[in-house]
CSV table of N, CA and C in Angstrom, one decimal:
chain,number,residue,atom,x,y,z
A,1,UNK,N,-7.7,-87.2,-25.8
A,1,UNK,CA,-8.0,-85.9,-26.5
A,1,UNK,C,-7.7,-84.7,-25.4
A,2,UNK,N,-7.2,-83.7,-26.4
A,2,UNK,CA,-6.6,-82.6,-25.7
A,2,UNK,C,-7.6,-81.2,-26.2
A,3,UNK,N,-8.1,-80.6,-25.7
A,3,UNK,CA,-8.9,-79.5,-25.5
A,3,UNK,C,-8.2,-78.2,-24.8
A,4,UNK,N,-8.5,-76.8,-25.5
A,4,UNK,CA,-7.9,-75.7,-24.9
A,4,UNK,C,-9.0,-74.6,-24.7
A,5,UNK,N,-8.9,-74.0,-23.7
A,5,UNK,CA,-9.3,-72.9,-23.3
A,5,UNK,C,-8.5,-71.9,-22.9
A,6,UNK,N,-8.1,-70.7,-23.6
A,6,UNK,CA,-7.1,-69.6,-23.0
A,6,UNK,C,-5.9,-70.5,-22.8
A,7,UNK,N,-5.3,-70.3,-21.9
A,7,UNK,CA,-3.8,-70.9,-21.6
A,7,UNK,C,-4.0,-72.2,-20.7
A,8,UNK,N,-5.5,-72.6,-20.6
A,8,UNK,CA,-5.6,-74.1,-19.8
A,8,UNK,C,-5.9,-75.2,-20.8
A,9,UNK,N,-5.3,-76.3,-20.6
A,9,UNK,CA,-5.4,-77.1,-21.2
A,9,UNK,C,-6.1,-78.5,-20.9
A,10,UNK,N,-6.9,-79.3,-21.6
A,10,UNK,CA,-7.6,-80.5,-20.8
A,10,UNK,C,-7.3,-81.4,-21.5
A,11,UNK,N,-6.9,-82.8,-21.1
A,11,UNK,CA,-6.5,-84.3,-21.6
A,11,UNK,C,-7.9,-85.0,-21.2
A,12,UNK,N,-8.2,-85.8,-21.7
A,12,UNK,CA,-9.2,-87.1,-21.3
A,12,UNK,C,-8.4,-88.0,-21.4
A,13,UNK,N,-8.4,-89.3,-20.5
A,13,UNK,CA,-8.0,-90.8,-20.6
A,13,UNK,C,-8.9,-91.7,-20.0
A,14,UNK,N,-9.1,-92.7,-20.8
A,14,UNK,CA,-9.8,-93.5,-20.5
A,14,UNK,C,-9.3,-94.8,-19.6
A,15,UNK,N,-9.9,-94.8,-18.1
A,15,UNK,CA,-9.2,-95.7,-17.4
A,15,UNK,C,-9.4,-97.3,-18.0
A,16,UNK,N,-10.5,-97.4,-18.3
A,16,UNK,CA,-10.9,-98.9,-18.8
A,16,UNK,C,-10.0,-99.3,-19.9
A,17,UNK,N,-9.1,-98.3,-20.9
A,17,UNK,CA,-8.2,-98.5,-21.7
A,17,UNK,C,-7.1,-99.5,-21.3
A,18,UNK,N,-6.7,-100.8,-21.3
A,18,UNK,CA,-5.8,-101.3,-21.1
A,18,UNK,C,-4.4,-100.7,-20.8
A,19,UNK,N,-4.1,-99.9,-21.9
A,19,UNK,CA,-2.8,-98.9,-22.2
A,19,UNK,C,-2.9,-97.8,-21.1
A,20,UNK,N,-4.0,-97.4,-20.5
A,20,UNK,CA,-4.0,-96.6,-19.5
A,20,UNK,C,-4.0,-96.6,-18.3
A,21,UNK,N,-4.0,-97.9,-17.8
A,21,UNK,CA,-3.9,-98.2,-16.8
A,21,UNK,C,-2.8,-98.0,-15.5
A,22,UNK,N,-1.7,-98.6,-15.9
A,22,UNK,CA,-0.4,-98.3,-15.4
A,22,UNK,C,0.0,-96.8,-15.4
A,23,UNK,N,-0.4,-95.9,-16.0
A,23,UNK,CA,-0.2,-94.2,-15.6
A,23,UNK,C,-1.3,-93.9,-14.8
A,24,UNK,N,-2.3,-94.4,-14.7
A,24,UNK,CA,-3.6,-94.1,-13.5
A,24,UNK,C,-2.9,-94.6,-12.4
A,25,UNK,N,-2.3,-95.6,-12.3
A,25,UNK,CA,-1.9,-96.1,-11.0
A,25,UNK,C,-0.7,-95.5,-10.4
A,26,UNK,N,0.3,-95.1,-11.4
A,26,UNK,CA,1.5,-94.2,-11.3
A,26,UNK,C,1.0,-93.2,-10.5
A,27,UNK,N,0.2,-92.4,-11.3
A,27,UNK,CA,-0.2,-91.3,-10.6
A,27,UNK,C,-1.0,-91.3,-9.5
A,28,UNK,N,-1.8,-92.6,-9.0
A,28,UNK,CA,-2.6,-92.3,-7.9
A,28,UNK,C,-4.3,-92.2,-8.0
A,29,UNK,N,-4.4,-92.4,-9.4
A,29,UNK,CA,-6.0,-92.1,-9.8
A,29,UNK,C,-6.6,-93.4,-9.3
A,30,UNK,N,-7.7,-93.3,-8.5
A,30,UNK,CA,-8.1,-94.5,-8.1
A,30,UNK,C,-9.9,-94.4,-8.2
A,31,UNK,N,-10.3,-93.1,-8.2
A,31,UNK,CA,-11.5,-92.7,-8.1
A,31,UNK,C,-12.3,-91.9,-9.7
A,32,UNK,N,-13.2,-92.0,-9.9
A,32,UNK,CA,-13.7,-91.5,-11.2
A,32,UNK,C,-14.9,-90.7,-11.2
A,33,UNK,N,-14.9,-89.6,-12.1
A,33,UNK,CA,-14.0,-89.2,-12.6
A,33,UNK,C,-12.8,-88.1,-11.9
A,34,UNK,N,-11.8,-88.3,-12.2
A,34,UNK,CA,-10.5,-87.8,-11.5
A,34,UNK,C,-9.7,-86.7,-12.4
A,35,UNK,N,-9.6,-85.3,-11.6
A,35,UNK,CA,-8.9,-84.3,-12.3
A,35,UNK,C,-7.4,-84.5,-11.8
A,36,UNK,N,-6.6,-84.4,-12.6
A,36,UNK,CA,-5.3,-84.0,-12.2
A,36,UNK,C,-4.9,-82.6,-13.2
A,37,UNK,N,-3.9,-81.7,-12.0
A,37,UNK,CA,-4.0,-80.4,-12.5
A,37,UNK,C,-2.4,-80.4,-12.4
A,38,UNK,N,-1.7,-79.8,-13.4
A,38,UNK,CA,-0.5,-79.8,-13.8
A,38,UNK,C,-0.6,-78.2,-14.2
A,39,UNK,N,1.0,-77.7,-13.8
A,39,UNK,CA,1.2,-76.4,-13.8
A,39,UNK,C,2.7,-76.3,-14.5
A,40,UNK,N,2.8,-76.1,-15.6
A,40,UNK,CA,4.3,-75.7,-16.3
A,40,UNK,C,5.4,-76.5,-15.5
A,41,UNK,N,6.2,-75.9,-15.1
A,41,UNK,CA,7.2,-76.7,-14.2
A,41,UNK,C,7.3,-77.2,-13.1
A,42,UNK,N,6.1,-76.6,-12.5
A,42,UNK,CA,6.0,-77.6,-11.2
A,42,UNK,C,5.2,-78.6,-11.0
A,43,UNK,N,4.7,-79.0,-12.3
A,43,UNK,CA,4.2,-80.5,-12.4
A,43,UNK,C,3.0,-80.6,-12.0
A,44,UNK,N,2.6,-81.6,-10.9
A,44,UNK,CA,1.4,-81.7,-10.6
A,44,UNK,C,0.9,-80.8,-9.3
A,45,UNK,N,-0.2,-79.9,-9.6
A,45,UNK,CA,-0.5,-79.3,-8.4
A,45,UNK,C,-1.7,-79.5,-7.7
A,46,UNK,N,-2.4,-80.2,-8.1
A,46,UNK,CA,-3.5,-80.9,-7.5
A,46,UNK,C,-4.2,-82.1,-8.3
A,47,UNK,N,-5.0,-82.8,-7.4
A,47,UNK,CA,-5.8,-83.7,-8.0
A,47,UNK,C,-6.9,-84.3,-6.9
A,48,UNK,N,-8.1,-84.5,-7.8
A,48,UNK,CA,-9.5,-84.5,-6.9
A,48,UNK,C,-10.2,-85.2,-7.9
A,49,UNK,N,-11.1,-86.0,-7.4
A,49,UNK,CA,-12.2,-86.6,-7.7
A,49,UNK,C,-13.4,-85.4,-8.1
A,50,UNK,N,-13.9,-85.6,-9.3
A,50,UNK,CA,-14.6,-84.4,-9.5
A,50,UNK,C,-16.0,-84.9,-10.5
A,51,UNK,N,-17.1,-85.4,-9.7
A,51,UNK,CA,-18.3,-85.6,-10.0
A,51,UNK,C,-19.1,-84.8,-10.7
A,52,UNK,N,-20.1,-85.0,-11.7
A,52,UNK,CA,-20.8,-83.9,-12.4
A,52,UNK,C,-21.2,-82.7,-11.6
A,53,UNK,N,-21.3,-83.0,-10.6
A,53,UNK,CA,-22.2,-82.0,-9.4
A,53,UNK,C,-21.4,-81.2,-8.8
A,54,UNK,N,-19.9,-81.4,-9.1
A,54,UNK,CA,-18.8,-80.5,-8.5
A,54,UNK,C,-18.1,-79.7,-9.4
A,55,UNK,N,-18.6,-79.5,-10.8
A,55,UNK,CA,-17.9,-79.2,-12.0
A,55,UNK,C,-17.7,-77.6,-11.6
A,56,UNK,N,-18.8,-76.9,-10.7
A,56,UNK,CA,-18.2,-75.5,-10.4
A,56,UNK,C,-16.8,-75.4,-9.9
A,57,UNK,N,-16.9,-76.3,-8.6
A,57,UNK,CA,-15.4,-76.7,-8.3
A,57,UNK,C,-14.5,-76.6,-9.1
A,58,UNK,N,-14.5,-77.5,-10.3
A,58,UNK,CA,-13.3,-77.6,-11.1
A,58,UNK,C,-13.0,-76.0,-11.6
A,59,UNK,N,-14.3,-75.5,-12.1
A,59,UNK,CA,-14.3,-74.3,-12.8
A,59,UNK,C,-13.4,-73.1,-11.9
A,60,UNK,N,-13.7,-73.2,-10.7
A,60,UNK,CA,-13.2,-72.2,-9.7
A,60,UNK,C,-11.8,-72.4,-9.3
A,61,UNK,N,-11.1,-73.6,-9.4
A,61,UNK,CA,-9.7,-74.1,-9.1
A,61,UNK,C,-9.0,-73.7,-10.5
A,62,UNK,N,-9.7,-73.7,-11.6
A,62,UNK,CA,-9.0,-73.5,-12.8
A,62,UNK,C,-8.9,-72.0,-12.8
A,63,UNK,N,-9.7,-71.6,-12.5
A,63,UNK,CA,-9.7,-70.0,-12.5
A,63,UNK,C,-9.0,-69.5,-11.4
A,64,UNK,N,-8.7,-70.1,-10.6
A,64,UNK,CA,-7.6,-69.8,-9.4
A,64,UNK,C,-6.1,-69.7,-10.0
A,65,UNK,N,-6.0,-70.8,-10.5
A,65,UNK,CA,-4.7,-71.3,-11.4
A,65,UNK,C,-4.5,-70.3,-12.4
A,66,UNK,N,-5.3,-69.8,-13.2
A,66,UNK,CA,-4.8,-69.2,-14.2
A,66,UNK,C,-4.9,-67.7,-13.6
A,67,UNK,N,-5.5,-67.2,-12.4
A,67,UNK,CA,-5.3,-65.7,-11.8
A,67,UNK,C,-4.1,-65.8,-11.3
A,68,UNK,N,-3.4,-66.8,-10.6
A,68,UNK,CA,-2.2,-67.0,-10.2
A,68,UNK,C,-1.1,-66.7,-11.2
A,69,UNK,N,-1.4,-67.1,-12.7
A,69,UNK,CA,-0.4,-67.1,-13.5
A,69,UNK,C,-0.5,-65.3,-14.2
A,70,UNK,N,-1.8,-64.7,-14.1
A,70,UNK,CA,-2.0,-63.2,-14.4
A,70,UNK,C,-1.0,-62.4,-13.0
A,71,UNK,N,-1.4,-62.9,-11.7
A,71,UNK,CA,-0.7,-62.1,-11.3
A,71,UNK,C,0.8,-62.0,-11.2
A,72,UNK,N,1.2,-63.1,-11.6
A,72,UNK,CA,2.7,-63.3,-11.8
A,72,UNK,C,3.0,-62.3,-12.9
A,73,UNK,N,2.3,-62.5,-14.0
A,73,UNK,CA,2.5,-61.5,-15.2
A,73,UNK,C,2.6,-60.1,-14.7
A,74,UNK,N,1.7,-59.9,-13.6
A,74,UNK,CA,1.6,-58.2,-13.4
A,74,UNK,C,2.8,-57.9,-12.6
A,75,UNK,N,3.2,-58.7,-11.7
A,75,UNK,CA,4.1,-58.7,-10.6
A,75,UNK,C,5.4,-58.2,-11.4
A,76,UNK,N,6.0,-59.3,-12.3
A,76,UNK,CA,6.9,-58.9,-13.0
A,76,UNK,C,7.1,-57.8,-13.9
A,77,UNK,N,5.9,-57.4,-14.2
A,77,UNK,CA,5.8,-56.1,-15.3
A,77,UNK,C,6.0,-54.9,-14.2
A,78,UNK,N,5.4,-55.3,-13.0
A,78,UNK,CA,5.3,-53.9,-12.0
A,78,UNK,C,6.9,-53.6,-11.5
A,79,UNK,N,7.4,-55.1,-11.4
A,79,UNK,CA,8.9,-55.1,-11.1
A,79,UNK,C,9.8,-54.5,-12.0
A,80,UNK,N,9.7,-54.8,-13.3
A,80,UNK,CA,10.3,-54.2,-14.4
A,80,UNK,C,10.1,-52.6,-14.1
A,81,UNK,N,8.9,-52.2,-14.2
A,81,UNK,CA,8.6,-50.8,-14.3
A,81,UNK,C,9.5,-50.1,-13.1
A,82,UNK,N,9.2,-50.5,-11.8
A,82,UNK,CA,10.1,-50.2,-10.5
A,82,UNK,C,11.7,-50.3,-10.6
A,83,UNK,N,12.0,-51.0,-11.5
A,83,UNK,CA,13.6,-51.0,-11.9
A,83,UNK,C,13.9,-50.0,-13.1
A,84,UNK,N,12.6,-49.5,-13.6
A,84,UNK,CA,13.2,-48.3,-14.6
A,84,UNK,C,12.6,-47.1,-13.8
A,85,UNK,N,12.6,-46.8,-13.2
A,85,UNK,CA,12.4,-45.6,-12.2
A,85,UNK,C,10.7,-45.5,-11.9
A,86,UNK,N,10.0,-46.3,-12.2
A,86,UNK,CA,8.6,-46.3,-12.0
A,86,UNK,C,7.9,-46.3,-13.0
A,87,UNK,N,8.2,-46.2,-14.2
A,87,UNK,CA,7.1,-46.2,-15.3
A,87,UNK,C,7.6,-47.2,-16.4
A,88,UNK,N,6.8,-47.7,-17.0
A,88,UNK,CA,6.8,-48.9,-17.7
A,88,UNK,C,7.6,-48.1,-19.2
A,89,UNK,N,8.7,-49.0,-19.7
A,89,UNK,CA,9.2,-48.4,-20.7
A,89,UNK,C,8.7,-49.7,-22.2
A,90,UNK,N,8.6,-49.0,-23.1
A,90,UNK,CA,7.8,-49.7,-24.0
A,90,UNK,C,9.0,-49.8,-25.2
A,91,UNK,N,8.8,-50.8,-26.1
A,91,UNK,CA,9.8,-51.1,-26.9
A,91,UNK,C,10.2,-50.1,-28.0
A,92,UNK,N,11.1,-50.2,-28.8
A,92,UNK,CA,11.6,-49.1,-30.0
A,92,UNK,C,10.9,-48.8,-31.0
A,93,UNK,N,10.1,-49.7,-31.2
A,93,UNK,CA,9.1,-49.6,-32.1
A,93,UNK,C,7.8,-49.3,-31.9
A,94,UNK,N,7.3,-49.0,-30.1
A,94,UNK,CA,6.3,-48.9,-30.1
A,94,UNK,C,5.6,-47.7,-30.8
A,95,UNK,N,3.9,-47.8,-31.1
A,95,UNK,CA,3.6,-46.7,-32.0
A,95,UNK,C,4.0,-46.5,-33.2
A,96,UNK,N,5.0,-47.1,-33.9
A,96,UNK,CA,6.0,-47.3,-34.9
A,96,UNK,C,5.3,-48.5,-36.0
A,97,UNK,N,5.6,-48.3,-37.3
A,97,UNK,CA,5.4,-49.4,-38.1
A,97,UNK,C,6.0,-50.9,-37.8
A,98,UNK,N,5.5,-51.7,-37.2
A,98,UNK,CA,5.6,-53.2,-36.6
A,98,UNK,C,5.6,-54.3,-37.5
A,99,UNK,N,6.7,-54.0,-38.5
A,99,UNK,CA,7.0,-55.2,-39.8
A,99,UNK,C,7.8,-55.7,-39.9
A,100,UNK,N,8.2,-56.4,-40.8
A,100,UNK,CA,9.4,-57.6,-41.1
A,100,UNK,C,10.7,-56.7,-40.6
A,101,UNK,N,11.0,-55.8,-41.2
A,101,UNK,CA,12.2,-55.0,-41.1
A,101,UNK,C,12.3,-54.6,-39.6
A,102,UNK,N,11.1,-53.8,-39.1
A,102,UNK,CA,11.3,-53.5,-37.6
A,102,UNK,C,11.8,-55.1,-36.6
A,103,UNK,N,11.1,-56.0,-36.7
A,103,UNK,CA,10.9,-57.3,-36.3
A,103,UNK,C,12.6,-57.6,-36.3
A,104,UNK,N,13.1,-57.7,-37.3
A,104,UNK,CA,14.4,-58.2,-37.9
A,104,UNK,C,15.5,-57.1,-37.2
A,105,UNK,N,14.9,-56.2,-36.9
A,105,UNK,CA,16.3,-55.1,-36.2
A,105,UNK,C,16.2,-55.3,-34.7
A,106,UNK,N,14.7,-55.7,-34.1
A,106,UNK,CA,14.7,-56.2,-32.9
A,106,UNK,C,15.4,-57.4,-32.7
A,107,UNK,N,15.0,-58.4,-33.4
A,107,UNK,CA,15.6,-59.7,-33.3
A,107,UNK,C,17.5,-59.7,-33.4
A,108,UNK,N,17.9,-58.7,-34.3
A,108,UNK,CA,19.2,-58.6,-34.3
A,108,UNK,C,19.9,-58.0,-33.2
A,109,UNK,N,18.8,-57.3,-32.5
A,109,UNK,CA,19.7,-56.7,-31.0
A,109,UNK,C,19.4,-57.6,-29.8
A,110,UNK,N,18.4,-58.6,-29.9
A,110,UNK,CA,18.1,-59.4,-29.1
A,110,UNK,C,19.2,-60.0,-28.3
A,111,UNK,N,19.3,-60.4,-26.9
A,111,UNK,CA,20.6,-60.8,-26.2
A,111,UNK,C,20.0,-62.0,-25.5
A,112,UNK,N,19.8,-63.1,-25.9
A,112,UNK,CA,19.1,-64.1,-25.3
A,112,UNK,C,19.7,-64.6,-23.8
A,113,UNK,N,21.0,-64.4,-23.6
A,113,UNK,CA,21.5,-64.4,-22.3
A,113,UNK,C,21.2,-63.3,-21.3
A,114,UNK,N,20.6,-62.2,-21.6
A,114,UNK,CA,20.1,-61.3,-20.6
A,114,UNK,C,18.6,-61.4,-20.4
A,115,UNK,N,18.2,-60.7,-19.3
A,115,UNK,CA,16.7,-61.6,-19.0
A,115,UNK,C,15.6,-60.5,-20.0
A,116,UNK,N,14.8,-60.9,-20.2
A,116,UNK,CA,13.8,-60.8,-21.3
A,116,UNK,C,13.1,-59.4,-20.7
A,117,UNK,N,12.8,-58.5,-21.5
A,117,UNK,CA,12.3,-57.0,-21.3
A,117,UNK,C,11.4,-56.7,-22.3
A,118,UNK,N,11.1,-55.2,-22.5
A,118,UNK,CA,10.6,-54.3,-23.3
A,118,UNK,C,11.5,-54.2,-24.4
A,119,UNK,N,12.9,-54.0,-24.2
A,119,UNK,CA,13.8,-53.9,-25.2
A,119,UNK,C,14.7,-54.9,-25.7
A,120,UNK,N,14.3,-56.1,-24.8
A,120,UNK,CA,15.4,-57.4,-25.1
A,120,UNK,C,14.4,-58.5,-25.3
A,121,UNK,N,13.9,-58.9,-26.5
A,121,UNK,CA,13.0,-59.9,-26.8
A,121,UNK,C,13.1,-60.4,-28.1
A,122,UNK,N,12.6,-61.8,-28.4
A,122,UNK,CA,12.9,-62.4,-29.5
A,122,UNK,C,10.9,-62.1,-30.3
A,123,UNK,N,11.0,-61.0,-31.5
A,123,UNK,CA,10.0,-60.9,-31.8
A,123,UNK,C,9.5,-62.1,-32.7
A,124,UNK,N,9.8,-63.0,-32.8
A,124,UNK,CA,9.1,-64.0,-33.6
A,124,UNK,C,8.7,-65.2,-33.1
A,125,UNK,N,9.1,-65.0,-31.3
A,125,UNK,CA,8.5,-65.9,-30.6
A,125,UNK,C,7.2,-65.8,-30.4
A,126,UNK,N,6.4,-67.1,-30.5
A,126,UNK,CA,4.9,-66.9,-30.2
A,126,UNK,C,4.6,-67.4,-28.8
A,127,UNK,N,3.1,-67.1,-28.3
A,127,UNK,CA,2.6,-67.4,-27.0
A,127,UNK,C,1.3,-67.9,-27.3
A,128,UNK,N,1.1,-69.0,-27.2
A,128,UNK,CA,-0.3,-69.4,-27.5
A,128,UNK,C,-0.8,-69.3,-28.6
A,129,UNK,N,0.0,-69.4,-29.7
A,129,UNK,CA,-0.3,-69.0,-31.0
A,129,UNK,C,-0.4,-67.6,-31.3
A,130,UNK,N,0.0,-66.7,-30.2
A,130,UNK,CA,-0.1,-64.9,-30.6
A,130,UNK,C,1.3,-64.9,-30.7
A,131,UNK,N,1.4,-63.8,-31.4
A,131,UNK,CA,2.7,-62.9,-31.5
A,131,UNK,C,2.8,-61.6,-30.7
A,132,UNK,N,3.9,-61.2,-30.7
A,132,UNK,CA,3.9,-60.3,-29.5
A,132,UNK,C,3.8,-58.8,-30.1
A,133,UNK,N,3.7,-57.6,-29.3
A,133,UNK,CA,3.4,-56.7,-29.9
A,133,UNK,C,5.1,-56.0,-29.8
A,134,UNK,N,5.0,-54.6,-30.1
A,134,UNK,CA,6.4,-54.1,-30.5
A,134,UNK,C,7.2,-54.0,-29.4
A,135,UNK,N,6.6,-54.4,-28.0
A,135,UNK,CA,7.7,-54.0,-26.7
A,135,UNK,C,7.6,-55.3,-26.2
A,136,UNK,N,7.0,-56.7,-27.0
A,136,UNK,CA,7.3,-58.1,-26.5
A,136,UNK,C,6.0,-58.5,-25.5
A,137,UNK,N,5.0,-57.7,-25.5
A,137,UNK,CA,4.1,-58.1,-24.7
A,137,UNK,C,3.0,-59.2,-25.6
A,138,UNK,N,2.3,-59.7,-24.8
A,138,UNK,CA,1.2,-60.4,-25.8
A,138,UNK,C,0.0,-60.4,-25.2
A,139,UNK,N,-1.1,-60.5,-26.5
A,139,UNK,CA,-2.8,-60.2,-25.9
A,139,UNK,C,-2.9,-60.9,-24.5
A,140,UNK,N,-3.3,-60.3,-23.6
A,140,UNK,CA,-3.8,-60.5,-22.2
A,140,UNK,C,-2.7,-59.6,-21.0
A,141,UNK,N,-1.8,-59.5,-21.6
A,141,UNK,CA,-0.5,-58.9,-20.9
A,141,UNK,C,-1.0,-57.5,-20.3
A,142,UNK,N,-1.0,-56.8,-19.4
A,142,UNK,CA,-1.8,-55.6,-18.9
A,142,UNK,C,-1.2,-54.8,-19.8
A,143,UNK,N,0.2,-54.7,-20.2
A,143,UNK,CA,0.6,-53.5,-20.9
A,143,UNK,C,0.7,-53.8,-22.4
A,144,UNK,N,-0.3,-54.9,-23.0
A,144,UNK,CA,0.0,-55.2,-24.6
A,144,UNK,C,-0.9,-54.1,-25.2
A,145,UNK,N,-0.3,-53.4,-26.5
A,145,UNK,CA,-0.7,-52.7,-27.2
A,145,UNK,C,-1.1,-53.5,-28.8
A,146,UNK,N,-1.8,-53.1,-29.5
A,146,UNK,CA,-2.1,-53.7,-30.9
A,146,UNK,C,-1.0,-53.0,-31.5
A,147,UNK,N,-0.3,-53.5,-32.4
A,147,UNK,CA,0.9,-53.2,-33.1
A,147,UNK,C,0.3,-52.2,-34.3
A,148,UNK,N,0.8,-51.3,-34.8
A,148,UNK,CA,0.9,-50.7,-35.9
A,148,UNK,C,1.4,-51.7,-37.1
A,149,UNK,N,0.6,-52.2,-37.8
A,149,UNK,CA,1.2,-53.1,-39.0
A,149,UNK,C,1.2,-52.2,-40.7
A,150,UNK,N,0.7,-51.1,-40.4
A,150,UNK,CA,0.8,-50.6,-42.0
A,150,UNK,C,-0.3,-50.9,-42.7
A,151,UNK,N,-0.2,-50.6,-44.4
A,151,UNK,CA,-1.3,-51.0,-44.8
A,151,UNK,C,-1.3,-52.9,-45.3
A,152,UNK,N,-2.3,-53.3,-45.3
A,152,UNK,CA,-2.4,-54.6,-45.8
A,152,UNK,C,-1.4,-55.0,-46.9
A,153,UNK,N,-0.7,-56.0,-46.9
A,153,UNK,CA,0.3,-56.2,-47.9
A,153,UNK,C,0.0,-57.6,-48.5
A,154,UNK,N,-0.4,-57.6,-49.6
A,154,UNK,CA,-0.7,-58.9,-50.3
A,154,UNK,C,0.4,-60.0,-50.3
A,155,UNK,N,0.1,-61.0,-50.5
A,155,UNK,CA,0.9,-62.4,-50.5
A,155,UNK,C,2.5,-62.3,-51.1
A,156,UNK,N,2.4,-61.8,-52.2
A,156,UNK,CA,3.4,-61.5,-53.2
A,156,UNK,C,4.5,-60.7,-52.7
A,157,UNK,N,3.9,-59.9,-52.0
A,157,UNK,CA,4.9,-58.4,-51.4
A,157,UNK,C,5.6,-59.2,-50.2
A,158,UNK,N,4.7,-59.7,-49.3
A,158,UNK,CA,5.1,-60.5,-48.0
A,158,UNK,C,6.4,-61.3,-48.5
A,159,UNK,N,6.2,-62.5,-49.6
A,159,UNK,CA,7.0,-63.2,-49.9
A,159,UNK,C,8.3,-62.5,-50.2
A,160,UNK,N,8.4,-61.4,-50.9
A,160,UNK,CA,9.4,-60.6,-51.5
A,160,UNK,C,10.3,-60.1,-49.9
A,161,UNK,N,9.5,-59.4,-49.0
A,161,UNK,CA,10.1,-59.2,-48.0
A,161,UNK,C,10.7,-60.3,-47.0
A,162,UNK,N,10.5,-61.5,-47.4
A,162,UNK,CA,11.2,-62.4,-46.7
A,162,UNK,C,12.7,-62.6,-47.2
């Protein structure tokens, strides 16, 4: 069973299920309940027994790992802004209508072999189910701006635009 909270995901596995015993042995899980923490490409970064009375320790550790991710995003944004003369550059459609035509234009200019930036990104890419703004930022990013989407469009018009 998998649950999500923000960018954290939680999975539960029963040791007493014979199908799970081998993987528990491989991962060194010998105490219960046991928490394994994996972080993207880093793989396993932590593992510890977590009795109910230690639940706050679990919350603090997860918050710490999520804060590291926020720090990395902020550092990358600051690095990008320092490379651009100290100010953050926003996308071509910042403050303008961010519709299918604008997204197609940005997509046609996107070069996936170059580093991702506010001027070079795939506007159809999603992160945790969220679409990016007109500068390639996602909700929660320090410089995310709610894009201007224009008037509400009915489904028939939407299909015609496709």
